[in-house]
XYZ file of C-alpha atoms in Angstrom:
496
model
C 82.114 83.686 104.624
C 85.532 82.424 105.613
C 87.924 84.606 107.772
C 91.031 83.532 106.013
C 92.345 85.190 102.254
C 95.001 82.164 102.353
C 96.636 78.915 103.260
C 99.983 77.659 104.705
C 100.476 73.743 104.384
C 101.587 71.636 106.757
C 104.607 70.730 105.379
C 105.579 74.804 104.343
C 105.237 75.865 107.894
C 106.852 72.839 108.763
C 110.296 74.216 106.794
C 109.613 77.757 108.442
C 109.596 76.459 111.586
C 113.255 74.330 111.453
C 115.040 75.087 113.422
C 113.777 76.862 116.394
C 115.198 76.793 119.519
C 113.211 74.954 122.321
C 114.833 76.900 125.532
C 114.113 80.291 126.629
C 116.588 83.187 127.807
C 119.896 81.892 129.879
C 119.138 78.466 128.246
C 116.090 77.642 130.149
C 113.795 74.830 128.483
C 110.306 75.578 127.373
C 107.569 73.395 126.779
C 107.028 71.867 123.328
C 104.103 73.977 122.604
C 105.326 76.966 123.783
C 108.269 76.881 121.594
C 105.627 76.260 118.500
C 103.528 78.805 119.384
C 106.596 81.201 119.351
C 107.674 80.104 116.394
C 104.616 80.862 114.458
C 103.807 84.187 116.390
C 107.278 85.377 114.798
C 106.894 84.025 112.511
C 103.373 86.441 111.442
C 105.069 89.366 113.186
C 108.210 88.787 110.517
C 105.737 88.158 107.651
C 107.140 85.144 106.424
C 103.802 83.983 107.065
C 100.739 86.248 106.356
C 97.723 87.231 108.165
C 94.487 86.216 108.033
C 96.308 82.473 106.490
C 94.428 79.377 107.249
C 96.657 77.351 109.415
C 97.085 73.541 108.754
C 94.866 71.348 110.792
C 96.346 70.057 113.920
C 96.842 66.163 112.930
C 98.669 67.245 109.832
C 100.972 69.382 111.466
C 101.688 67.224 114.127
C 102.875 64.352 111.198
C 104.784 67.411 109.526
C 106.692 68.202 112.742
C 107.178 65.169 114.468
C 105.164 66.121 117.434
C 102.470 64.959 119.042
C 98.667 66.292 118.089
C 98.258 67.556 121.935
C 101.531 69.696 121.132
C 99.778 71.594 118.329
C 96.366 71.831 120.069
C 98.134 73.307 122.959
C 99.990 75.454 120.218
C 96.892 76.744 118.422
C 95.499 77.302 122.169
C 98.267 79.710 123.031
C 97.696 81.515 119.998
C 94.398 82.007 120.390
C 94.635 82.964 124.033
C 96.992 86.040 122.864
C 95.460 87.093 119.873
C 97.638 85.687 117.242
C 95.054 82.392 116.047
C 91.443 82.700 115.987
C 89.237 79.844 115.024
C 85.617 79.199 114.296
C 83.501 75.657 114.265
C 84.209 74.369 110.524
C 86.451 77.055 109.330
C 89.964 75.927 110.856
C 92.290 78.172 112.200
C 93.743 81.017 111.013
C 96.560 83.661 111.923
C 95.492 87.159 113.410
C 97.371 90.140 115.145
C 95.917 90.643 118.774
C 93.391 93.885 119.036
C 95.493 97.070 119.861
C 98.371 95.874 118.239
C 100.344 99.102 117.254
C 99.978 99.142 113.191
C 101.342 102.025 111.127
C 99.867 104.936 110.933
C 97.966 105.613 107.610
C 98.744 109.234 107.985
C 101.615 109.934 105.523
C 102.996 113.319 106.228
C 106.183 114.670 104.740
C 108.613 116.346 106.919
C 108.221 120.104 107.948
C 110.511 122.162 105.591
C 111.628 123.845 108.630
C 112.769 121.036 110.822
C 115.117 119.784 107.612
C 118.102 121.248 109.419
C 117.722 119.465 112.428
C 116.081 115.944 111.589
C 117.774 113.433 109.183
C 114.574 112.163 107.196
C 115.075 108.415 106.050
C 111.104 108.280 105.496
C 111.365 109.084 101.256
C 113.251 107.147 99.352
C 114.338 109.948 96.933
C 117.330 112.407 95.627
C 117.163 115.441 94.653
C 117.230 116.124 90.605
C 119.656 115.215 88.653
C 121.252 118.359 86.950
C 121.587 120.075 84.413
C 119.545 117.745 82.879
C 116.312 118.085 84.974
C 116.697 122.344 83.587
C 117.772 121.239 80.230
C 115.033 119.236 80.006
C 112.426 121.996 81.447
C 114.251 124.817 78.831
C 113.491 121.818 76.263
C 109.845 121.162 76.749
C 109.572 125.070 76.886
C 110.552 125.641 73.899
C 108.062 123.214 72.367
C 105.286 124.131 74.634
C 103.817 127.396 71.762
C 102.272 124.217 69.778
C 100.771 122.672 72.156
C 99.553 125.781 74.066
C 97.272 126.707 70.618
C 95.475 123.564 71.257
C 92.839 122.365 74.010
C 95.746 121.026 76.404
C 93.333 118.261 77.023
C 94.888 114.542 76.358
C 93.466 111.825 78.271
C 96.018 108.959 77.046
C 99.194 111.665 77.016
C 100.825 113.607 74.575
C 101.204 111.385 71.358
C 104.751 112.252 71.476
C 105.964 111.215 74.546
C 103.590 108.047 74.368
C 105.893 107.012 70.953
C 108.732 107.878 72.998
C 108.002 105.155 76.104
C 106.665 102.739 73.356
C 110.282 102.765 71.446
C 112.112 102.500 74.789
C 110.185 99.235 75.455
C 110.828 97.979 71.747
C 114.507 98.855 72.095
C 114.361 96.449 75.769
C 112.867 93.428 73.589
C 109.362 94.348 74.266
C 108.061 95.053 70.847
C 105.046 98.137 71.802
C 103.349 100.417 69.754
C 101.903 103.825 71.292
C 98.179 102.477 71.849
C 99.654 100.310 74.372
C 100.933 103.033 76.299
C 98.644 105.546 78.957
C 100.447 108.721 80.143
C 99.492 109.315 84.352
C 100.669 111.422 86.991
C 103.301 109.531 88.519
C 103.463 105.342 88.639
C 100.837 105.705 91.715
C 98.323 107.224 89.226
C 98.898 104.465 86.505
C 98.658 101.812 90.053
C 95.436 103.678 91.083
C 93.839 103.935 87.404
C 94.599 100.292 87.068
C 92.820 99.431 90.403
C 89.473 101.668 90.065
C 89.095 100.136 86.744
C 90.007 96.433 87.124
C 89.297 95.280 90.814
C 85.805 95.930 92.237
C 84.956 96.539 95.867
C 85.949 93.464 98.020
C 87.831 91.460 95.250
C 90.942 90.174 96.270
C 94.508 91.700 95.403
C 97.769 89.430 95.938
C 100.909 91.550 97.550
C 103.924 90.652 98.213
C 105.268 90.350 101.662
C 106.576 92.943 102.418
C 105.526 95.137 99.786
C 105.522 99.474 99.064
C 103.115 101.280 101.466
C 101.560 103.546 99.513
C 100.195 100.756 97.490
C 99.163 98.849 99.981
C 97.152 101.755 101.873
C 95.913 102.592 97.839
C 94.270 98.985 97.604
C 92.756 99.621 100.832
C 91.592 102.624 100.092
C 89.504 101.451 96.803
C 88.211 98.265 99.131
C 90.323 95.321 97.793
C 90.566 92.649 99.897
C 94.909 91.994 100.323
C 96.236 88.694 100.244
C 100.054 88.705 101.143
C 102.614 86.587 99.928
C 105.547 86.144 101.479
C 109.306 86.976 99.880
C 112.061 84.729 100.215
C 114.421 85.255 102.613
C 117.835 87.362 101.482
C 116.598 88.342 98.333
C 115.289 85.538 97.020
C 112.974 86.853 94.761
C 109.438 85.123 95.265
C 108.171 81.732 96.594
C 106.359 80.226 93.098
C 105.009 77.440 95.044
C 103.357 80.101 97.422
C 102.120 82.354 94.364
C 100.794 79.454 93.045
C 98.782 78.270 95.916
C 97.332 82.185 96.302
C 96.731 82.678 92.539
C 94.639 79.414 92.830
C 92.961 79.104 96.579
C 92.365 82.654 97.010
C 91.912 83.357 92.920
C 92.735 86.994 93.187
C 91.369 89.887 90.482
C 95.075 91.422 90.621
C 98.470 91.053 91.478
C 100.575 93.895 92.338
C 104.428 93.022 92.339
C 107.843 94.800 91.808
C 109.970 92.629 90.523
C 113.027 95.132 89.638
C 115.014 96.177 93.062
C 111.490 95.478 94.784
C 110.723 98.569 97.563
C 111.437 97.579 100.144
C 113.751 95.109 100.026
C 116.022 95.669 97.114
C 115.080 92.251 96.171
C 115.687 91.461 92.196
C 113.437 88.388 90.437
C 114.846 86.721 88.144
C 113.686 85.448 84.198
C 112.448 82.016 85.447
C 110.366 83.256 88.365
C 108.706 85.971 86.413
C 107.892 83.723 83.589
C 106.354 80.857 86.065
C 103.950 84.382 87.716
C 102.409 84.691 84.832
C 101.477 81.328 83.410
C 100.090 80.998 86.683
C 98.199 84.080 86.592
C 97.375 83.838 83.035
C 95.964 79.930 83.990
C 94.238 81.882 86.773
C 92.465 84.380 85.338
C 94.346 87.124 87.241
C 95.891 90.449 85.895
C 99.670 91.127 86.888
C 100.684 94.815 87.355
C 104.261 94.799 87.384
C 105.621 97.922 88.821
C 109.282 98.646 86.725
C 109.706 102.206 88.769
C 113.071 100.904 90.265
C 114.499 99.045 86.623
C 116.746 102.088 85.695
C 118.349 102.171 88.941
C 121.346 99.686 88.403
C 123.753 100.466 91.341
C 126.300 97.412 90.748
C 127.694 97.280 87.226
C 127.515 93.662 86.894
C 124.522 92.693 87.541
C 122.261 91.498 84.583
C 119.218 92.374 84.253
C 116.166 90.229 83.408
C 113.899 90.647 80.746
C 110.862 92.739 81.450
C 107.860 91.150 82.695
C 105.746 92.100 80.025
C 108.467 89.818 77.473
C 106.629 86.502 79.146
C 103.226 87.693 78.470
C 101.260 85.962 75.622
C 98.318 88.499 75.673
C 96.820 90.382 78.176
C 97.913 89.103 81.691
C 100.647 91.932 82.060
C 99.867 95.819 82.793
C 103.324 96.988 83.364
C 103.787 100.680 85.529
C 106.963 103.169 84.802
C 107.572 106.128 86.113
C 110.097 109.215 85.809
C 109.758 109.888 89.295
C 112.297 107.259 90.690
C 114.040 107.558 87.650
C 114.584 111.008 87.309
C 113.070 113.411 90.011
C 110.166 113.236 92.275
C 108.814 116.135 91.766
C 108.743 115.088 87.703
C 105.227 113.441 88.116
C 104.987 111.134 84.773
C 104.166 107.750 84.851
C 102.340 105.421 82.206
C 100.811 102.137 81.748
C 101.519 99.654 79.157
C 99.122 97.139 78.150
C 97.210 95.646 75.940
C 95.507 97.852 74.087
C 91.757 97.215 74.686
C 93.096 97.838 78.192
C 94.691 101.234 77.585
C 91.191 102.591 75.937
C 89.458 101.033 79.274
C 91.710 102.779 81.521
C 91.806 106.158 79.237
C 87.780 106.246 79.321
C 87.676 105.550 83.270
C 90.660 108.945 83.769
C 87.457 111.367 83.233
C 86.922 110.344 86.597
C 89.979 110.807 88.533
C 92.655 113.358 86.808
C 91.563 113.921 83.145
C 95.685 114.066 82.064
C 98.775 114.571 83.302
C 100.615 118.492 82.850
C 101.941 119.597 79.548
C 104.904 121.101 80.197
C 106.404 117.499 82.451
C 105.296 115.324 79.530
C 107.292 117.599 77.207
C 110.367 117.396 79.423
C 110.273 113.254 80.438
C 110.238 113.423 76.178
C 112.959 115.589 75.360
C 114.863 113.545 77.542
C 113.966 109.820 76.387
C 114.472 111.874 72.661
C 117.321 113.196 72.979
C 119.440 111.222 74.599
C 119.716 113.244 78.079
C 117.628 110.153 80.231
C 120.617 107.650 79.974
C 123.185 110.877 81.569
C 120.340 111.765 83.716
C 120.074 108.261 85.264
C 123.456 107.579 85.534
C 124.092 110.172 87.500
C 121.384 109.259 89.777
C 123.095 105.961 90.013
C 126.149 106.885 90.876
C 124.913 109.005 93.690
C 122.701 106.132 95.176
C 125.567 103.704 94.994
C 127.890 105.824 96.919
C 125.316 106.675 99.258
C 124.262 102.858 99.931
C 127.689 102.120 100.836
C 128.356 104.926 102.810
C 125.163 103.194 105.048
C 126.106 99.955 104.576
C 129.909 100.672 106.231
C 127.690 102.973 108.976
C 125.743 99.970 109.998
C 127.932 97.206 110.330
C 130.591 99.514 111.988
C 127.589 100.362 114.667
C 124.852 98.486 114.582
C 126.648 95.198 114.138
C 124.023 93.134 115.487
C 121.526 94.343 112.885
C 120.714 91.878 109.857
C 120.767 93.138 106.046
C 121.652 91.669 102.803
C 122.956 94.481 100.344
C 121.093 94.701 96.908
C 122.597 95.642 94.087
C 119.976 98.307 93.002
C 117.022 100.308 93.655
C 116.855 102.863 96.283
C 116.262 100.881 99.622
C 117.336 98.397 101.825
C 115.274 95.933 104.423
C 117.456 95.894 107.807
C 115.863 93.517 110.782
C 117.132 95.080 113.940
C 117.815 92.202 116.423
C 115.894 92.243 119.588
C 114.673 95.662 118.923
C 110.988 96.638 117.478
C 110.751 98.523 114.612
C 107.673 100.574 115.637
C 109.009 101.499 119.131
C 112.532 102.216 117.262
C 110.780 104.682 115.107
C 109.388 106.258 117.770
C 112.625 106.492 119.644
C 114.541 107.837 116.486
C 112.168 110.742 115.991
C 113.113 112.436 119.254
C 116.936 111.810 118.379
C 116.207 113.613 115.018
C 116.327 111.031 112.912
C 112.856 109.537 110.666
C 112.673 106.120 109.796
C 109.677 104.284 108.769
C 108.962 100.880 110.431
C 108.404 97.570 108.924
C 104.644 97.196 109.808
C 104.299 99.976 107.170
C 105.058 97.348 104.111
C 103.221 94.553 105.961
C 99.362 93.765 106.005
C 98.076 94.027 109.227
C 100.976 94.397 111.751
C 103.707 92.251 110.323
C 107.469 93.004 109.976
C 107.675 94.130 113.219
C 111.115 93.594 113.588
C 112.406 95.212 110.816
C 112.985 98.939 109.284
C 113.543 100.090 105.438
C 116.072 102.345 105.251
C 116.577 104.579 101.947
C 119.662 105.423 100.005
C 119.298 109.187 100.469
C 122.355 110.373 102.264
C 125.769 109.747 102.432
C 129.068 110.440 104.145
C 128.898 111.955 107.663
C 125.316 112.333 107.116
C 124.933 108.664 106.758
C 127.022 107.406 109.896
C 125.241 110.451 111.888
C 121.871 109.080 110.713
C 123.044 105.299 112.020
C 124.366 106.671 115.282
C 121.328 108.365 116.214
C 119.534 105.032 115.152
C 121.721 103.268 117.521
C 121.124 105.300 120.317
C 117.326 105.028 119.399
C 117.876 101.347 119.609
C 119.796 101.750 123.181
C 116.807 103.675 124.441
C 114.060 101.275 123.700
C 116.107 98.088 125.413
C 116.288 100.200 128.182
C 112.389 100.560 128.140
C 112.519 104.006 126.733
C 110.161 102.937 123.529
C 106.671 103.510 123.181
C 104.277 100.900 122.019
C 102.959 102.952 118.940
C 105.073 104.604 116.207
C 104.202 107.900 115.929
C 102.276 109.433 113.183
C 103.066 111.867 110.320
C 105.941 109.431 108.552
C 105.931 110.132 104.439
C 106.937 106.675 102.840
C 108.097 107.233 99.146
């Protein structure tokens, strides 16, 4: 069996490549294939181009770039020699991460309730509830609860009510649905996990983006998928097609996870004409899409338009799309659903016997009364407003201190991808947690030790919490050029 999940072409690494300097620090000049084989090591540790990806062979790279073939054979040499290539008689080369390279921890703590005073925690990307409408909503479902309490309690695909409700919000957003196409779960990672267990089998391939959320990511590993990454264009681009393409039919994955609305976690949003092109690919390919919509509702610039829903392009049965009140509303409100087809919501409702058996009463009654009754729109604008203001506030703390530090500002969701210079993102972690402030790194939404360069950073304070937060993250940041960082990021960081 091949060691590679993917493939880079020639003339694609070629573009990635151009233009990269060919001296070192104070201007000194480096050999030819030294500067390659820098270019594609940061190239991996950025992400731009994935892991385990079969790397052109050396005579076509060599037309691609100009160069000479000893150039590139020296290149793939150097690689090789410090971990980032490996190779094997007939199978090529293809990218790696050297052994002992510091990945993220997998151990997902939340901060200690009694160090909240003290440490500024940028690791969940959530607010707190939006009120009164989170109580209104609880003294709502309360009142309706007596019915529901005479019966079993027990319903697999949610309560019939609050599964019409979801289905008439997606009919009123152009996507006609009917309730059988909707499953009720505990939060969007239940409808993400349900979808998994019951559609990918152990060892079939799941394309990612690059970045992509880290909960997902460590939930695919966890069932035994294989992960195939696929880069994101640069300054939120939306997605590379022509990459997609090339996955969807090289690597022919069982699933594709994306988030195409204010993607986590680089605010990115995709627009109509590359969603439409991902799934006549994936339909072509035989691969199902699960499109996760948690971050749709969160509009933080007023005139930005959004595109249709990804399910709108689907002719049948490509599309499982994820919601969630979660993001939406509260965190601690743990509905999500599914919609799909609906021979695929009866799949996934017989498979739930095995993993939660329903979601509680009383939360589905609540995300109803408000989708019902009109309280979800107030409830989510209010939520906006407080993530806009707090997104500036960080945007004006980081270019007033950290004005070396790269970002592009989206224009919704509820996080933002910063690449901090010269500085690692693991080691600045590491640094930040003993100044009191938590920040997860970018290896976290990588696969395999990319991103190493870069943070996320959530829009969950404000004001002089915010510019306190980027101070201490400067001074973090001062520490580790002085050699003050440590070499692996510490564990215990909850990503939301």
């Amino acid at each position: 069996m091949s060691q590679w999940t993917a493939s880079v072409g020639a003339a694609p690494l070629a573009r990635l490549l151009e233009p990269r300097p060919a001296s070192g620090s104070g201007g000194r000049r480096v050999p030819a294939y030294r500067g390659l084989a820098d270019g594609v090591r940061l190239l991996v540790l950025e992400g731009r181009v994935p892991v385990a990806a079969r790397l052109p062979a050396e005579r076509e790279l060599a037309l691609a770039l100009g160069v000479s073939r000893t150039t590139v054979a020296a290149a793939y040499e150097a690689l090789r020699a410090e971990g980032f290539a490996r190779s094997r008689r007939g199978a090529g080369s293809w990218t790696a991460v050297p052994e002992g390279h510091a990945l993220p921890s997998r151990i997902l703590d939340p901060l200690p309730p009694d160090s909240a005073g003290t440490v500024i925690d940028l690791g969940c990307a959530a607010l707190p509830a939006p009120e009164p409408w989170l109580t209104r909503a609880m003294e709502g479902a309360l009142g309706e609860l007596p019915a529901y309490a005479a019966t079993h309690g027990d319903f697999p695909a949610g309560l019939p009510v609050l599964r019409e409700a979801i289905a008439d919000r997606y009919t009123a957003r152009g996507v006609p649905t009917m309730p059988e196409q909707i499953m009720v779960t505990t939060g969007a990672m239940g409808a993400i996990a349900a979808s998994a267990r019951r559609l990918v089998g152990l060892g079939e391939r799941v394309a990612v983006e690059s970045p992509s959320y880290a909960n997902v990511l460590e939930l695919f590993r966890e069932t035994g998928a294989r992960l195939v990454p696929v880069a994101m264009r640069d300054n939120l681009g939306g997605w590379d097609i022509d990459a997609w393409q090339r996955v969807l039919r090289d690597a022919a994955p069982r699933m594709a996870y994306v988030m195409p609305d204010f993607h986590n976690p680089t605010g990115t949003l995709v627009g109509d004409e590359q969603r439409r092109a991902l799934v006549e690919t994936a339909r072509a390919s035989g691969t199902v899409v699960v499109a996760d919509e948690t971050m749709a509702e969160l509009v933080l610039d007023a005139d930005t338009a959004m595109p249709r829903p990804m399910a709108a392009f689907d002719r049948g049965g490509t599309v499982i799309t994820v919601g969630s009140a979660s993001k939406a509303i509260w965190a601690g409100l743990r509905i999500g659903w599914v919609r799909a087809a609906p021979d695929v919501v009866r799949r996934l409702v017989s498979a739930r016997a095995y993993l939660d058996l329903g979601s509680p009463v009383v939360d589905q009654l609540a995300v109803a009364w408000l989708l019902r009754g009109g309280g979800w729109d107030q409830a989510v604008a209010t939520r906006r407003d407080r993530a806009a203001g707090h997104r500036d506030d960080l945007v004006a703390a980081l270019r007033a201190q950290t004005p070396d530090w790269e970002f592009t500002v989206p224009a919704g969701g509820m996080t933002m991808w910063v690449r901090t210079g010269d500085v690692s993102g693991s080691r600045l972690a590491v640094a930040g947690e003993r100044l009191g402030v938590r920040v997860p790194s970018g290896p976290r939404f990588g696969v395999d030790g990319a991103f190493e360069s870069y943070v996320r950073l959530p829009f969950t304070v404000g004001g002089a919490t915010a510019e306190e937060a980027v101070s201490r993250l400067a001074a973090a940041a001062r520490i580790v050029r002085s050699g003050g960082g440590s070499d692996a990021e510490g564990a215990g960081l909850f990503v939301a």
